[in-house]
Amino acid sequence: MKPSILDFTEDELGTMFPPRFRAKQIYNWIYRRYVDTFDDMANIPKKLRNELSEKLVISPLKIVQKESSSDGSIKYLFELHDKHTIEAVLLKMKEAVYDENGKLLHHPKYTVCVSSQVGCKVGCAFCLTAKGGFIRNLSPAEIVGQILEIKKDNDIDSNRRVNIVYMGMGEPLDNLDNLAKAVRILSSESGLSISPKRQTVSTSGISSKIKKLGAMDLGVQLAISLHAVDDKLREELIPMNKAYNIASIIDAVKEFPVDTRKRVMFEYLVIKDVNDDIESAKKLIKLLEGIKAKVNLIYFNPYPGTNFERPEPEKMENFQQYLIDRGLLCTIRESKGLDISAACGQLREQTIDNDIELNKS
Ligand code: SAH
Ligand code: SF4
């Protein structure tokens, strides 16, 4: 299996295939002009084009399934070279705006939710990805490839920048080196040019790795999947909380370098009768005292076989209002793509189930 060219920074390519300015040209062809073969790289000498095709492939993944939701989001299932599959979702955050003559006034705003691992080790009780256990880390190319393929597939112009959230399958901080490399490749100005500020890493709270990520000073945004305000409940939901309790996470967050105009996002997955009470909202405020935080409440998205349930909208809104009234920024995550089961892990699970059904018959 040949490595993918998406695995390499511009600098590395410059060393591998001198002279160095070629790397910038190659980056341009791949990330800005979306070529599918090395042979299409017109200003690259034939000899180098041949060498590149002998040694490398361009894309390390291919689209095997696509589901569109009524709200415009599209969920992708990608197959990797070893036949494992991962998911990514294109979310349309804002529609395009046209004037009365059909002239485009504002481009749509996109966010891509990407996976960082096949499966996950963390084993959260509410998460479908956890059910299949951990298989392997994604390479930098497999992370970068998800965004590139989705931009290509939707004809999103190369200078339209998208936001990235590492909220797909897997725990990004369990794959920190590859994640960091992907962040750098994605932000390269000759390539996709997605500033780290537009990239949000979501973690279930591995405190030691949050510190490590902070020390790398990549400039990414941080999101913490908190979901519970006391350790007992959090341990039930996220077993890893035994090793990294809530206090250790809060300490790590306090040390994290945050852009002066930004906030750390605390995700709070709301599950009916588990953590949707006002008492929890009260404790949450106390916990986040002194942190430039925003809270994102997420509706639990049910799937076959789970005992957890989606909360009542009224409870959700009361929880949100309680926080807002006390000065905390708080949004409710719109259930984008709910009709395509957009909580990551859910499309993959459906196809695996289907395969099992097919094999049975
Ligand atoms: N491993 C990282 C990132 C991937 S999970 C993390 O846990 O933060 C991304 C988000 O999806 C997390 O906040 C997670 O709690 C949420 N999630 C998992 N299962 C869900 C479900 N069934 N419904 C809604 N959100 C879910
Ligand atoms: Fe892993 Fe995140 Fe799912 Fe927990 S919620 S099992 S950390 S992917």
PDB file of N, CA and C in Angstrom, residues 3 22 30 41 47 60 72-73 92 96 158 161 219 275 302 331 346 351:
ATOM      1  N   PRO A   3       1.894   5.123   0.538  1.00  0.00           N
ATOM      2  CA  PRO A   3       1.406   6.199   1.425  1.00  0.00           C
ATOM      3  C   PRO A   3       0.663   7.273   0.625  1.00  0.00           C
ATOM      4  N   ARG A  22       8.551  23.389  -5.520  1.00  0.00           N
ATOM      5  CA  ARG A  22       7.622  22.407  -6.100  1.00  0.00           C
ATOM      6  C   ARG A  22       6.526  22.018  -5.103  1.00  0.00           C
ATOM      7  N   ILE A  30      -3.344  19.982  -5.357  1.00  0.00           N
ATOM      8  CA  ILE A  30      -4.165  19.055  -4.575  1.00  0.00           C
ATOM      9  C   ILE A  30      -5.287  19.775  -3.834  1.00  0.00           C
ATOM     10  N   MET A  41      -1.046  17.518 -12.953  1.00  0.00           N
ATOM     11  CA  MET A  41      -0.294  18.658 -12.416  1.00  0.00           C
ATOM     12  C   MET A  41       0.578  19.271 -13.508  1.00  0.00           C
ATOM     13  N   LYS A  47       8.983  13.991 -15.217  1.00  0.00           N
ATOM     14  CA  LYS A  47       9.786  13.043 -14.442  1.00  0.00           C
ATOM     15  C   LYS A  47       9.319  13.015 -12.974  1.00  0.00           C
ATOM     16  N   PRO A  60      -6.447   8.800   0.468  1.00  0.00           N
ATOM     17  CA  PRO A  60      -6.367   7.532   1.193  1.00  0.00           C
ATOM     18  C   PRO A  60      -7.745   6.955   1.504  1.00  0.00           C
ATOM     19  N   GLY A  72     -30.085  20.141   4.960  1.00  0.00           N
ATOM     20  CA  GLY A  72     -28.933  20.452   4.106  1.00  0.00           C
ATOM     21  C   GLY A  72     -27.645  19.774   4.540  1.00  0.00           C
ATOM     22  N   SER A  73     -27.621  19.117   5.699  1.00  0.00           N
ATOM     23  CA  SER A  73     -26.366  18.441   6.068  1.00  0.00           C
ATOM     24  C   SER A  73     -26.247  17.110   5.319  1.00  0.00           C
ATOM     25  N   LYS A  92     -24.414  22.441   7.123  1.00  0.00           N
ATOM     26  CA  LYS A  92     -24.609  23.774   6.561  1.00  0.00           C
ATOM     27  C   LYS A  92     -25.103  24.653   7.698  1.00  0.00           C
ATOM     28  N   ALA A  96     -27.072  30.038   1.817  1.00  0.00           N
ATOM     29  CA  ALA A  96     -26.646  31.130   0.942  1.00  0.00           C
ATOM     30  C   ALA A  96     -27.769  32.174   0.868  1.00  0.00           C
ATOM     31  N   SER A 158     -12.368  26.424  -3.599  1.00  0.00           N
ATOM     32  CA  SER A 158     -11.197  26.217  -2.749  1.00  0.00           C
ATOM     33  C   SER A 158     -10.940  27.381  -1.797  1.00  0.00           C
ATOM     34  N   ARG A 161     -13.508  28.945   3.011  1.00  0.00           N
ATOM     35  CA  ARG A 161     -12.980  28.201   4.148  1.00  0.00           C
ATOM     36  C   ARG A 161     -14.108  27.586   4.953  1.00  0.00           C
ATOM     37  N   GLY A 219      -2.987  26.621  18.567  1.00  0.00           N
ATOM     38  CA  GLY A 219      -3.968  27.681  18.286  1.00  0.00           C
ATOM     39  C   GLY A 219      -5.363  27.153  18.004  1.00  0.00           C
ATOM     40  N   ASN A 275     -29.440  13.762  33.772  1.00  0.00           N
ATOM     41  CA  ASN A 275     -28.669  14.978  34.102  1.00  0.00           C
ATOM     42  C   ASN A 275     -29.389  16.244  33.654  1.00  0.00           C
ATOM     43  N   PRO A 302     -31.089   9.128  20.402  1.00  0.00           N
ATOM     44  CA  PRO A 302     -31.236   7.694  20.700  1.00  0.00           C
ATOM     45  C   PRO A 302     -30.932   6.814  19.487  1.00  0.00           C
ATOM     46  N   THR A 331     -25.896  27.655  24.446  1.00  0.00           N
ATOM     47  CA  THR A 331     -26.692  27.381  23.260  1.00  0.00           C
ATOM     48  C   THR A 331     -27.178  25.934  23.315  1.00  0.00           C
ATOM     49  N   GLN A 346     -23.376   6.657  13.952  1.00  0.00           N
ATOM     50  CA  GLN A 346     -24.680   6.036  13.718  1.00  0.00           C
ATOM     51  C   GLN A 346     -24.886   5.549  12.287  1.00  0.00           C
ATOM     52  N   THR A 351     -24.784   0.520   8.615  1.00  0.00           N
ATOM     53  CA  THR A 351     -24.285  -0.300   7.505  1.00  0.00           C
ATOM     54  C   THR A 351     -23.686  -1.594   8.020  1.00  0.00           C
TER      55      THR A 351
END
